[in-house]
Structures are given as C-alpha cells and as structure tokens.
Amino acid sequence: MVGLRRALFFSITERYVSIALNFVMVATLARLLTPEEFGYLAIGAAAIGFSECLRDFGTSGYLIQARSATHLAARTAFTVMLTLTLAVATALWAAASPIAEFYGKAGLEFYLHITALGLLMGPFAAPPLALLRRDMQFQVVAIINVASAVTIALVTVSLAVMGASYMSFAWGIWAGAGVTAVLAVLLHGDMRIFRPSLAEWREILSFGGYSSAAGIFWKLQEFVPSLIIGRLIDFNAVGLFSRAVMVCQLPDKCLLNGLMPVALPALASEARAGRNLASAYLKATAYITAIQWPSLLLLACLAHPAVLILLGTQWLDIVPLIQIISLGLLLCFPTILSYPLLAAAGGIRHAMIGSLVGLLCSIGFALLLSRWGLTAMGFGIVLTISTQSGFSLYLIRLYAPFNLSELANTLRKSAVTAATTALVPLLAVALNGFDFDFSITEGIMVGIGSVIAWIVAIRWTGHALEAEVDLVFDILRRVCRTTHHEIRTRSTSARGSRTGET
C-alpha cells in the first residue's frame, strides 16, 4: 500500500505540474491565436494520436503487464516499435499533402511534416518509460515528463510570441519529444534494450495487435467529431469545439490523470498475485466517482468563469457546449478503468471491442447531428458516452464479476457527496437570478465554498476516500509545523546575531 501511495504521489504531482504548465500555455496562446489557428492544432493532434497508437502497437502495455519482462522482451519491443515508427512516419509525411488539400489548408502540410519527424524519437523513449512504470519507479517517470512539459510550454509560447502562429504547436511538441527520449535513455540507463531482436515477436504482436487497435479506436473516437466538423462546418467551429472538449476534460486531467499511469501496473500486479480484481475495481471506482462527479457538476455551474480564466472573452460562445458535455461525462466512470482492468485480466481482445463500439457510436452520432451545429454535436458526445459506458460495464463484469447492487452500494456515498457539493454552486446560481454568468472572482469564491462542502460531505458520509483526505491533511499539518519551526529558528538566530553585534 505504501508503494502504491508513493507511486500515486509522484504520478499525481507530475500531472499537476504538467497541467499547470499546460494551463499557462493555453491561457497565453488563447490570447495570441485565433480559433481557426487552434483548428490546426485539433487536426494535427488527431494525426499525432492516430500515429502514436499505430507505432506503439501495444508494446508499452505488453512490457507493463507481462508476467516477466525479460531483456529479450524489451529488445523485441524496441525493434517492433522502431520498425513501425519508420513506416508510420513515412506514411504521415506522404499523406500530409493530401490531408492539407482535403481540408483546404496548405499550411497543414508543413505542420504534419514536423509531426512526422517528432515520431522518430518515440522508440527510444517508450520502452524505458514502460519498464520504469512496471517497476513502479514513478519518481523517475515524473522527472522525465515534467521536463518534457516545460520544454513544450517554453518552445510553444516563445514561438507564438515571435509570430510562428499554429506552427508553434508543432515545434513545441517536436522539442518535447526530443527531451523525453534523451532523458528516458539516460535515466533508465540500460542500453542493452536498444539492441535489435525479434525473439518474442509472437507474444508482442498477439497482445499488441488488439492493444494497438483499441488505442487507435480510442483516439479516433476522441478526434472524429473534430475531423467531421472541420470537413462539414469549418475550422473556426473545430477550434471552438476542441477547446470546449479540452475544458471538459480538465477535471479528469487535474484530478484523475495521475491515477491512469499507475492503474495498469497496479492491476497487473494484483492479477499476477491472483487477487480479486472486482474488489480492487469497485474500490477504485468509489474513489474516482467521489472526485469526478463533484468536479463535473461544479464545472457545469461555473463554465462561464472557467472560460474567462482559461481562454478569455472571445471563447464565451462555448459555455453551453461545456455544460452539456460535462454533465454527460458523469456517466463515463465505467470506462475509466476498463482498459487497464481488461488488459491486466487477459481480456485485451474485449478491450479492443469496447473501444470499437465507442468509435462506431461517435462516428454515427457525429455524422447524424453535425448538420444542426455544435450544440447537437455536444449531445452526440453524451449519447456516445452513455452507450460505451454501458457496454464497458458489461465487459468488465466478465473478468471481474460483481453484482449491480454491489456497484450501486459503492456509488451511493459518492452520489451523496456529489449532490452535497453541488448545493453550493446551485445556491449561488439561484442567488444570481438563476444566471450562470459569474465573474472570475465570484467563480473562485464559489469554487472554494464547494471544496469545503466536498470535504464535509466526505467526512459526513464516511466515504472510503476519508482516510486519504485525512492523510493529506496530516501531511499538510506536518509541513506547516516544520515550516513554522524553521521560521522561528531562523528568526531566533537572526535576533541573537543582532544582539551579539550590539
């Protein structure tokens, strides 16, 4: 448990630092670039995500979940990834011109060329990072990822200020990939894994085929709405839609993303030890919903000040879209741990099927609803989430059997906590004349009140998360006492020094 908490601490700390840097970067760029220029980022991000899934081919996941990760396995993973990366980068370079012509944006070709070059660094970063995660060395992983995030932010913002427009994104990502690769190689330290080998190619391709397909389907599902909007509406709408989705993802990125890098190694360790995955899944779901549900309800109520803080006044049109999507995301909790649990339990094929169902729903609803504009597209995301969550829950119960009554009991305290937390922003909305247009200051005050209500609700319900909250407060108290003691010691020493001089 101590090892898991330590891993979570470093993983969450890394995510918070990365999110803070990304917040500063996005807030700055939103004031320097137009929604159309952000449209290039959305299309480029789709190409990157799709390419990453193809070239990784599940090799990282294989190294993490394998019962024994030998040097031959690591060398084979590197060889497979290097081969696929060369093929994918070449294909993306060649496809850049047709993609640019398809969207009628000549500048997109050069953007994708730089993206293709950035992919070449991945084979030297991914295997070492996977092995570090398998060994729960998240302190080292955190150092690498934070250094990469700092590089991306500095390069992107600097180039945007210098007038590089949308190309600042491409060069920033390219520089971050380089830093990640260099640090991963140096800090892992075992150069033997970069010797080509195909000794375990059958095992890797068997797992990787399903895992890669699942990853591709997930990425396509994430970017399909933007791709369809860019073709059927315009790039300005792509920019607006992508920023709305980005804001809606902030609760997960701020509060839950630190969990995901730890989830697969932890669940794989449980599976290798023959322990009950259903119990682990239900406990993790209780933790997740106690954090996710209140934060999404808070975002729905405070979307207006959130947009003002993150993006500025030119983006206020996306407030209703944020409210729709954030409320729909309340239903997504079964999917959060579906891939790591299924991969750890040997159900990688079902993980692929689950992501395929989500992709097909996303495509179908996007094509059907795009003619009615961005608001309809927001409801399409809600329908996709609902369908995929139900199917994911079915798949999870195949490998970690539990009754729906057990799940309902697990979620009961989280639901009460979320409802109690939401009373604060809802009361503020009522006092504001049932208007969601809060100022930044008002939004911050409501947010602070909601956090206090959340802490009270966690304690009042006796939620499983209460022990972790108490641990955080205990750490904060110790830090405050240590800091206070240090200040008093320094103050006493300074007074003594002045007395001696007198």
Coordinates of C-alpha atoms in Angstrom, one line a residue:
M1 CA 0.0 0.0 0.0
V2 CA 2.9 2.4 0.8
G3 CA 4.5 1.6 -2.5
L4 CA 1.2 2.3 -4.3
R5 CA 0.7 5.6 -2.5
R6 CA 4.2 6.6 -3.3
A7 CA 3.7 5.9 -7.0
L8 CA 0.4 7.8 -6.9
F9 CA 2.1 10.7 -5.2
F10 CA 4.7 11.1 -7.8
S11 CA 2.3 10.4 -10.7
I12 CA -0.2 13.0 -9.4
T13 CA 2.5 15.5 -8.7
E14 CA 3.8 15.2 -12.2
R15 CA 0.3 15.6 -13.6
Y16 CA -0.4 18.7 -11.6
V17 CA 2.8 20.3 -12.7
S18 CA 2.2 19.4 -16.3
I19 CA -1.4 20.7 -16.1
A20 CA -0.3 23.9 -14.5
L21 CA 2.2 24.4 -17.3
N22 CA -0.4 23.5 -19.9
F23 CA -2.9 25.9 -18.3
V24 CA -0.4 28.8 -18.6
M25 CA 0.4 27.8 -22.1
V26 CA -3.2 27.5 -23.2
A27 CA -4.3 30.7 -21.5
T28 CA -1.4 32.6 -23.2
L29 CA -2.0 31.1 -26.6
A30 CA -5.7 31.7 -26.4
R31 CA -4.9 35.4 -26.3
L32 CA -2.4 35.2 -29.1
L33 CA -4.0 32.9 -31.6
T34 CA -7.5 32.7 -33.2
P35 CA -10.0 29.8 -33.1
E36 CA -9.0 28.9 -36.7
E37 CA -5.4 28.6 -35.7
F38 CA -6.4 26.3 -32.9
G39 CA -8.2 24.3 -35.6
Y40 CA -4.8 23.3 -37.0
L41 CA -3.9 22.0 -33.5
A42 CA -7.0 19.9 -33.4
I43 CA -6.3 18.3 -36.8
G44 CA -2.7 17.9 -36.0
A45 CA -3.4 16.3 -32.6
A46 CA -5.7 13.8 -34.3
A47 CA -2.8 12.8 -36.7
I48 CA -0.4 12.5 -33.8
G49 CA -2.8 10.4 -31.7
F50 CA -3.6 8.1 -34.5
S51 CA 0.1 7.7 -35.4
E52 CA 1.2 7.2 -31.8
C53 CA -1.3 4.2 -31.5
L54 CA 0.0 2.7 -34.7
R55 CA 3.6 2.9 -33.9
D56 CA 3.3 1.9 -30.2
F57 CA 1.4 -1.2 -31.2
G58 CA 0.7 -2.0 -27.6
T59 CA 4.4 -2.7 -26.8
S60 CA 4.4 -0.4 -23.7
G61 CA 1.3 -2.2 -22.3
Y62 CA 2.9 -5.6 -23.0
L63 CA 6.0 -4.8 -21.1
I64 CA 4.0 -3.5 -18.1
Q65 CA 1.5 -6.4 -17.9
A66 CA 3.8 -9.3 -18.9
R67 CA 4.4 -11.9 -16.1
S68 CA 8.1 -11.5 -16.7
A69 CA 9.7 -8.6 -18.7
T70 CA 13.0 -10.0 -19.9
H71 CA 15.7 -8.2 -21.8
L72 CA 14.7 -10.1 -24.9
A73 CA 11.1 -8.8 -24.5
A74 CA 12.4 -5.2 -24.1
R75 CA 14.6 -5.6 -27.1
T76 CA 11.8 -7.1 -29.2
A77 CA 9.5 -4.3 -28.1
F78 CA 12.1 -1.7 -29.2
T79 CA 12.6 -3.4 -32.6
V80 CA 8.9 -3.7 -33.3
M81 CA 8.3 -0.1 -32.3
L82 CA 11.2 1.2 -34.4
T83 CA 10.1 -0.6 -37.5
L84 CA 6.5 0.6 -37.1
T85 CA 7.6 4.1 -36.4
L86 CA 9.7 4.4 -39.6
A87 CA 6.7 3.1 -41.5
V88 CA 4.1 5.4 -39.8
A89 CA 6.4 8.5 -40.0
T90 CA 6.9 7.8 -43.7
A91 CA 3.2 7.3 -44.3
L92 CA 2.3 10.5 -42.4
W93 CA 4.9 12.5 -44.4
A94 CA 3.5 11.3 -47.7
A95 CA -0.1 11.8 -46.5
A96 CA 0.5 15.4 -45.4
S97 CA -0.2 16.9 -48.8
P98 CA -3.5 15.0 -49.4
I99 CA -4.7 15.8 -45.9
A100 CA -3.9 19.5 -46.4
E101 CA -5.8 19.5 -49.7
F102 CA -8.7 17.7 -48.2
Y103 CA -9.2 20.5 -45.6
G104 CA -8.2 23.2 -48.0
K105 CA -5.3 24.4 -45.7
A106 CA -1.9 24.5 -47.4
G107 CA -0.1 25.2 -44.1
L108 CA -1.3 21.9 -42.7
E109 CA 1.3 20.0 -44.9
F110 CA 4.3 21.5 -43.2
Y111 CA 2.7 21.1 -39.7
L112 CA 2.3 17.3 -40.4
H113 CA 5.9 17.0 -41.8
I114 CA 7.2 18.3 -38.4
T115 CA 4.9 16.0 -36.6
A116 CA 6.2 13.0 -38.6
L117 CA 9.8 13.9 -37.7
G118 CA 8.8 14.0 -34.0
L119 CA 7.5 10.5 -34.1
L120 CA 11.1 9.2 -34.8
M121 CA 12.1 9.8 -31.2
G122 CA 9.4 7.6 -29.7
P123 CA 11.1 4.2 -29.9
F124 CA 13.9 5.5 -27.7
A125 CA 11.5 6.8 -25.1
A126 CA 8.6 4.4 -24.8
P127 CA 10.3 1.1 -23.8
P128 CA 12.4 2.7 -21.0
L129 CA 9.3 4.5 -19.7
A130 CA 7.3 1.3 -19.8
L131 CA 9.9 -0.6 -17.8
L132 CA 10.2 2.2 -15.2
R133 CA 6.4 2.1 -14.8
R134 CA 6.4 -1.6 -14.5
D135 CA 8.9 -1.3 -11.6
M136 CA 6.8 1.5 -10.1
Q137 CA 9.6 4.0 -10.4
F138 CA 7.3 6.9 -10.9
Q139 CA 9.7 9.4 -9.4
V140 CA 12.0 9.0 -12.4
V141 CA 9.0 9.0 -14.8
A142 CA 7.8 12.2 -13.2
I143 CA 11.2 13.9 -13.8
I144 CA 11.1 13.0 -17.5
N145 CA 7.5 14.0 -18.1
V146 CA 7.8 17.3 -16.3
A147 CA 11.0 18.2 -18.2
S148 CA 9.1 17.4 -21.4
A149 CA 6.1 19.6 -20.4
V150 CA 8.4 22.5 -19.5
T151 CA 10.1 22.2 -22.9
I152 CA 6.8 22.1 -24.8
A153 CA 5.4 25.1 -22.9
L154 CA 8.5 27.3 -23.3
V155 CA 9.1 26.5 -27.0
T156 CA 5.4 26.8 -28.0
V157 CA 4.7 30.1 -26.2
S158 CA 8.0 31.6 -27.3
L159 CA 7.4 30.8 -30.9
A160 CA 3.8 32.0 -30.7
V161 CA 5.0 35.4 -29.3
M162 CA 7.5 35.6 -32.2
G163 CA 4.7 35.1 -34.7
A164 CA 5.0 31.5 -35.6
S165 CA 1.2 31.1 -35.4
Y166 CA -0.1 27.5 -35.5
M167 CA 3.4 26.1 -36.2
S168 CA 4.4 26.9 -32.6
F169 CA 2.4 23.8 -31.6
A170 CA 4.3 21.5 -34.0
W171 CA 7.7 22.8 -33.0
G172 CA 6.8 22.6 -29.2
I173 CA 5.7 19.0 -29.5
W174 CA 8.8 18.1 -31.5
A175 CA 11.1 19.6 -28.9
G176 CA 9.2 17.9 -26.0
A177 CA 9.6 14.5 -27.8
G178 CA 13.3 15.0 -28.0
V179 CA 13.7 15.8 -24.4
T180 CA 11.6 12.8 -23.4
A181 CA 13.7 10.5 -25.5
V182 CA 17.1 11.8 -24.2
L183 CA 16.1 11.7 -20.5
A184 CA 14.4 8.2 -20.8
V185 CA 17.5 6.7 -22.3
L186 CA 19.8 8.4 -19.7
L187 CA 17.8 7.8 -16.6
H188 CA 16.8 4.2 -17.4
G189 CA 20.4 3.5 -18.1
D190 CA 20.2 0.1 -19.7
M191 CA 21.4 0.5 -23.3
R192 CA 21.1 -3.3 -24.0
I193 CA 17.4 -2.9 -24.7
F194 CA 18.2 -0.9 -27.8
R195 CA 19.9 -3.9 -29.5
P196 CA 17.5 -5.2 -32.2
S197 CA 15.8 -8.5 -31.6
L198 CA 12.7 -10.4 -32.7
A199 CA 12.9 -13.2 -30.2
E200 CA 9.5 -12.6 -28.6
W201 CA 7.7 -11.1 -31.6
R202 CA 4.8 -13.6 -31.5
E203 CA 3.8 -12.6 -27.9
I204 CA 4.2 -8.9 -28.5
L205 CA 2.2 -9.0 -31.8
S206 CA -0.5 -11.1 -30.2
F207 CA -1.0 -8.6 -27.4
G208 CA -0.1 -5.6 -29.4
G209 CA -2.5 -6.2 -32.3
Y210 CA -5.5 -5.9 -30.0
S211 CA -4.0 -3.2 -27.8
S212 CA -3.0 -1.1 -30.8
A213 CA -6.4 -1.4 -32.4
A214 CA -8.0 -0.4 -29.1
G215 CA -5.8 2.6 -28.8
I216 CA -6.5 3.6 -32.4
F217 CA -10.2 3.3 -31.9
W218 CA -10.0 5.4 -28.7
K219 CA -8.0 8.1 -30.4
L220 CA -10.3 8.1 -33.4
Q221 CA -13.3 8.4 -31.1
E222 CA -11.7 11.4 -29.4
F223 CA -10.9 13.2 -32.6
V224 CA -13.7 12.1 -35.0
P225 CA -16.1 14.9 -34.1
S226 CA -13.4 17.5 -34.8
L227 CA -12.5 15.8 -38.1
I228 CA -16.1 15.8 -39.2
I229 CA -16.7 19.4 -38.0
G230 CA -13.6 20.5 -39.9
R231 CA -14.9 18.9 -43.1
L232 CA -18.7 19.6 -42.8
I233 CA -18.6 23.0 -41.0
D234 CA -15.3 25.0 -40.8
F235 CA -12.0 25.3 -38.9
N236 CA -13.4 28.0 -36.7
A237 CA -16.0 25.5 -35.4
V238 CA -13.2 22.9 -35.0
G239 CA -11.4 25.4 -32.7
L240 CA -14.4 26.2 -30.6
F241 CA -15.4 22.5 -30.3
S242 CA -11.9 21.3 -29.4
R243 CA -11.5 24.0 -26.7
A244 CA -14.9 23.1 -25.2
V245 CA -13.8 19.4 -25.0
M246 CA -10.5 20.5 -23.6
V247 CA -12.2 22.4 -20.8
C248 CA -14.5 19.5 -20.0
Q249 CA -11.5 17.2 -19.7
L250 CA -9.8 19.4 -17.1
P251 CA -11.5 17.7 -14.1
D252 CA -10.2 14.3 -15.2
K253 CA -6.8 15.7 -16.1
C254 CA -6.4 17.7 -12.9
L255 CA -7.8 15.1 -10.5
L256 CA -7.7 11.6 -12.1
N257 CA -4.9 11.5 -14.8
G258 CA -2.4 10.8 -12.1
L259 CA -4.2 7.6 -11.5
M260 CA -4.1 6.2 -15.0
P261 CA -0.3 5.6 -15.4
V262 CA -0.4 3.7 -12.1
A263 CA -3.6 1.8 -12.8
L264 CA -2.3 -0.8 -15.3
P265 CA 0.9 -1.7 -13.3
A266 CA -1.1 -1.9 -10.1
L267 CA -3.9 -4.1 -11.5
A268 CA -1.4 -6.2 -13.4
S269 CA 0.4 -6.8 -10.1
E270 CA -2.9 -7.8 -8.5
A271 CA -3.7 -10.2 -11.4
R272 CA -0.2 -11.8 -11.2
A273 CA -0.7 -12.3 -7.5
G274 CA -4.1 -14.0 -8.1
R275 CA -6.1 -11.4 -6.1
N276 CA -9.7 -10.4 -6.6
L277 CA -9.9 -7.7 -9.3
A278 CA -13.6 -7.0 -8.7
S279 CA -12.8 -5.7 -5.2
A280 CA -10.0 -3.5 -6.5
Y281 CA -12.2 -2.2 -9.3
L282 CA -15.1 -1.3 -7.0
K283 CA -12.8 0.4 -4.5
A284 CA -11.1 2.4 -7.2
T285 CA -14.5 3.4 -8.7
A286 CA -15.6 4.7 -5.4
Y287 CA -12.5 6.9 -5.2
I288 CA -12.9 8.0 -8.8
T289 CA -16.6 9.0 -8.6
A290 CA -16.1 10.8 -5.3
I291 CA -13.7 13.1 -7.1
Q292 CA -15.0 13.2 -10.7
W293 CA -18.8 13.7 -10.1
P294 CA -18.5 16.8 -7.8
S295 CA -15.9 18.4 -10.1
L296 CA -18.0 17.9 -13.2
L297 CA -21.1 19.3 -11.5
L298 CA -19.0 22.3 -10.4
L299 CA -17.7 22.8 -13.9
A300 CA -21.3 22.8 -15.3
C301 CA -22.2 25.6 -12.9
L302 CA -19.0 27.6 -13.3
A303 CA -18.4 27.1 -17.0
H304 CA -18.6 30.9 -17.6
P305 CA -15.8 31.9 -15.2
A306 CA -13.8 28.8 -16.2
V307 CA -13.7 30.0 -19.8
L308 CA -12.8 33.6 -18.8
I309 CA -9.8 32.2 -16.8
L310 CA -8.6 29.7 -19.3
L311 CA -9.4 31.2 -22.7
G312 CA -10.7 34.7 -22.5
T313 CA -13.8 36.5 -23.6
Q314 CA -13.6 35.6 -27.3
W315 CA -14.4 32.0 -26.3
L316 CA -17.6 32.5 -24.3
D317 CA -19.8 31.0 -27.0
I318 CA -18.6 27.6 -25.9
V319 CA -20.1 27.9 -22.4
P320 CA -23.4 26.0 -23.2
L321 CA -21.4 23.3 -25.0
I322 CA -19.2 22.8 -21.9
Q323 CA -22.3 22.5 -19.7
I324 CA -23.8 19.8 -21.9
I325 CA -20.6 17.7 -22.3
S326 CA -19.6 18.0 -18.6
L327 CA -23.0 16.7 -17.4
G328 CA -22.8 13.8 -20.0
L329 CA -19.3 12.9 -18.6
L330 CA -21.0 11.9 -15.3
L331 CA -21.8 8.6 -17.0
C332 CA -18.3 7.8 -18.2
F333 CA -17.0 6.3 -14.9
P334 CA -17.1 2.6 -16.0
T335 CA -14.8 3.3 -19.0
I336 CA -12.0 5.0 -16.9
L337 CA -10.5 1.7 -15.7
S338 CA -11.9 -0.6 -18.4
Y339 CA -8.7 -0.8 -20.5
P340 CA -6.3 -1.4 -17.6
L341 CA -8.5 -3.9 -15.9
L342 CA -9.2 -5.9 -19.1
A343 CA -5.5 -5.8 -20.1
A344 CA -4.4 -6.9 -16.7
A345 CA -7.0 -9.7 -16.6
G346 CA -6.1 -11.1 -20.1
G347 CA -9.1 -9.5 -21.8
I348 CA -7.3 -7.3 -24.3
R349 CA -9.5 -8.5 -27.2
H350 CA -12.6 -7.4 -25.3
A351 CA -10.9 -4.0 -24.6
M352 CA -10.5 -3.6 -28.4
I353 CA -14.2 -4.5 -29.0
G354 CA -15.3 -2.0 -26.3
S355 CA -13.3 0.8 -27.9
L356 CA -14.6 -0.1 -31.4
V357 CA -18.2 0.2 -30.1
G358 CA -17.4 3.7 -28.8
L359 CA -15.8 4.7 -32.1
L360 CA -18.8 3.5 -34.2
C361 CA -21.2 5.4 -31.9
S362 CA -19.0 8.5 -32.2
I363 CA -19.0 8.4 -36.0
G364 CA -22.7 7.7 -36.3
F365 CA -23.8 10.4 -33.9
A366 CA -21.4 13.0 -35.3
L367 CA -22.5 12.4 -38.9
L368 CA -26.1 12.4 -37.9
L369 CA -26.1 15.5 -35.7
S370 CA -23.4 17.8 -37.3
R371 CA -25.9 19.4 -39.6
W372 CA -27.5 21.0 -36.5
G373 CA -24.4 22.6 -35.3
L374 CA -22.1 22.4 -32.3
T375 CA -24.8 22.1 -29.6
A376 CA -26.2 19.0 -31.3
M377 CA -22.6 17.6 -31.5
G378 CA -22.4 18.1 -27.8
F379 CA -25.5 15.9 -27.3
G380 CA -23.9 13.4 -29.7
I381 CA -20.9 13.1 -27.3
V382 CA -23.4 12.4 -24.4
L383 CA -25.1 9.7 -26.4
T384 CA -21.7 8.1 -27.2
I385 CA -20.6 8.2 -23.6
S386 CA -23.9 6.6 -22.4
T387 CA -23.7 3.7 -24.9
Q388 CA -20.0 3.0 -24.4
S389 CA -20.2 3.1 -20.6
G390 CA -23.0 0.5 -20.5
F391 CA -21.0 -1.8 -22.8
S392 CA -17.8 -1.3 -20.8
L393 CA -19.5 -2.2 -17.6
Y394 CA -20.7 -5.4 -19.3
L395 CA -17.2 -6.3 -20.4
I396 CA -15.7 -5.5 -17.0
R397 CA -18.1 -7.8 -15.2
L398 CA -17.0 -10.7 -17.5
Y399 CA -13.5 -10.6 -16.0
A400 CA -14.2 -9.1 -12.5
P401 CA -17.7 -10.4 -11.6
F402 CA -19.8 -8.3 -9.3
N403 CA -23.5 -7.6 -8.8
L404 CA -25.1 -4.4 -9.9
S405 CA -26.3 -4.0 -6.3
E406 CA -22.6 -4.0 -5.2
L407 CA -21.9 -1.3 -7.7
A408 CA -24.9 0.8 -6.6
N409 CA -23.8 0.4 -3.0
T410 CA -20.3 1.5 -4.0
L411 CA -21.6 4.6 -5.8
R412 CA -24.2 5.6 -3.1
K413 CA -21.8 7.6 -0.9
S414 CA -20.2 9.2 -4.0
A415 CA -23.6 10.3 -5.2
V416 CA -24.4 11.9 -1.8
T417 CA -21.0 13.6 -1.8
A418 CA -21.6 15.0 -5.3
A419 CA -25.1 16.2 -4.5
T420 CA -23.9 17.9 -1.3
T421 CA -21.0 19.6 -3.1
A422 CA -23.3 20.8 -5.9
L423 CA -25.6 22.6 -3.4
V424 CA -23.0 25.4 -3.1
P425 CA -22.8 26.4 -6.8
L426 CA -26.6 25.8 -7.3
L427 CA -27.4 28.2 -4.4
A428 CA -25.0 30.7 -6.0
V429 CA -26.8 30.4 -9.3
A430 CA -30.2 30.9 -7.6
L431 CA -28.9 34.0 -5.7
N432 CA -27.5 35.3 -9.1
G433 CA -31.0 35.3 -10.5
F434 CA -30.6 31.8 -12.0
D435 CA -27.9 33.1 -14.2
F436 CA -24.6 31.2 -14.7
D437 CA -22.6 34.3 -15.8
F438 CA -20.4 34.7 -12.7
S439 CA -17.3 36.9 -12.7
I440 CA -13.9 35.3 -12.2
T441 CA -13.8 36.4 -8.5
E442 CA -17.3 35.1 -7.9
G443 CA -16.4 31.8 -9.6
I444 CA -13.3 31.4 -7.4
M445 CA -15.3 32.1 -4.2
V446 CA -18.0 29.6 -5.2
G447 CA -15.3 27.0 -6.0
I448 CA -13.7 27.4 -2.6
G449 CA -17.0 27.0 -0.9
S450 CA -17.7 23.9 -3.0
V451 CA -14.3 22.3 -1.9
I452 CA -15.2 22.9 1.7
A453 CA -18.6 21.3 1.1
W454 CA -16.9 18.4 -0.5
I455 CA -14.6 17.8 2.5
V456 CA -17.6 18.0 4.8
A457 CA -19.5 15.5 2.7
I458 CA -16.6 13.1 2.5
R459 CA -16.5 13.0 6.3
W460 CA -20.3 13.1 6.9
T461 CA -20.9 10.1 4.6
G462 CA -17.9 8.1 5.9
H463 CA -16.6 7.7 2.3
A464 CA -13.7 5.3 1.6
L465 CA -11.8 8.4 0.5
E466 CA -11.9 9.9 4.0
A467 CA -8.7 8.1 5.1
E468 CA -6.8 9.5 2.1
V469 CA -8.2 13.0 2.8
D470 CA -7.0 12.7 6.5
L471 CA -3.6 11.6 5.2
V472 CA -3.3 14.7 3.0
F473 CA -4.3 16.9 6.0
D474 CA -1.8 15.2 8.2
I475 CA 1.0 15.7 5.7
L476 CA 0.0 19.4 5.4
R477 CA 0.0 19.8 9.2
R478 CA 3.5 18.3 9.4
V479 CA 4.7 20.6 6.6
C480 CA 3.2 23.6 8.3
R481 CA 4.7 22.7 11.7
T482 CA 8.1 22.1 10.1
T483 CA 8.0 25.4 8.2
H484 CA 6.9 27.3 11.3
H485 CA 9.7 25.7 13.4
E486 CA 12.2 26.6 10.7
I487 CA 11.0 30.2 10.5
R488 CA 11.1 30.6 14.3
T489 CA 14.6 29.0 14.4
R490 CA 15.9 31.4 11.8
S491 CA 14.2 34.4 13.5
T492 CA 15.8 33.5 16.8
S493 CA 19.2 33.0 15.2
A494 CA 18.9 36.4 13.5
R495 CA 17.9 38.2 16.7
G496 CA 20.8 36.5 18.5
S497 CA 23.2 37.6 15.8
R498 CA 22.0 41.2 16.0
T499 CA 22.3 41.2 19.9
G500 CA 25.9 40.0 19.6
E501 CA 26.8 42.7 17.2
T502 CA 25.3 45.3 19.6

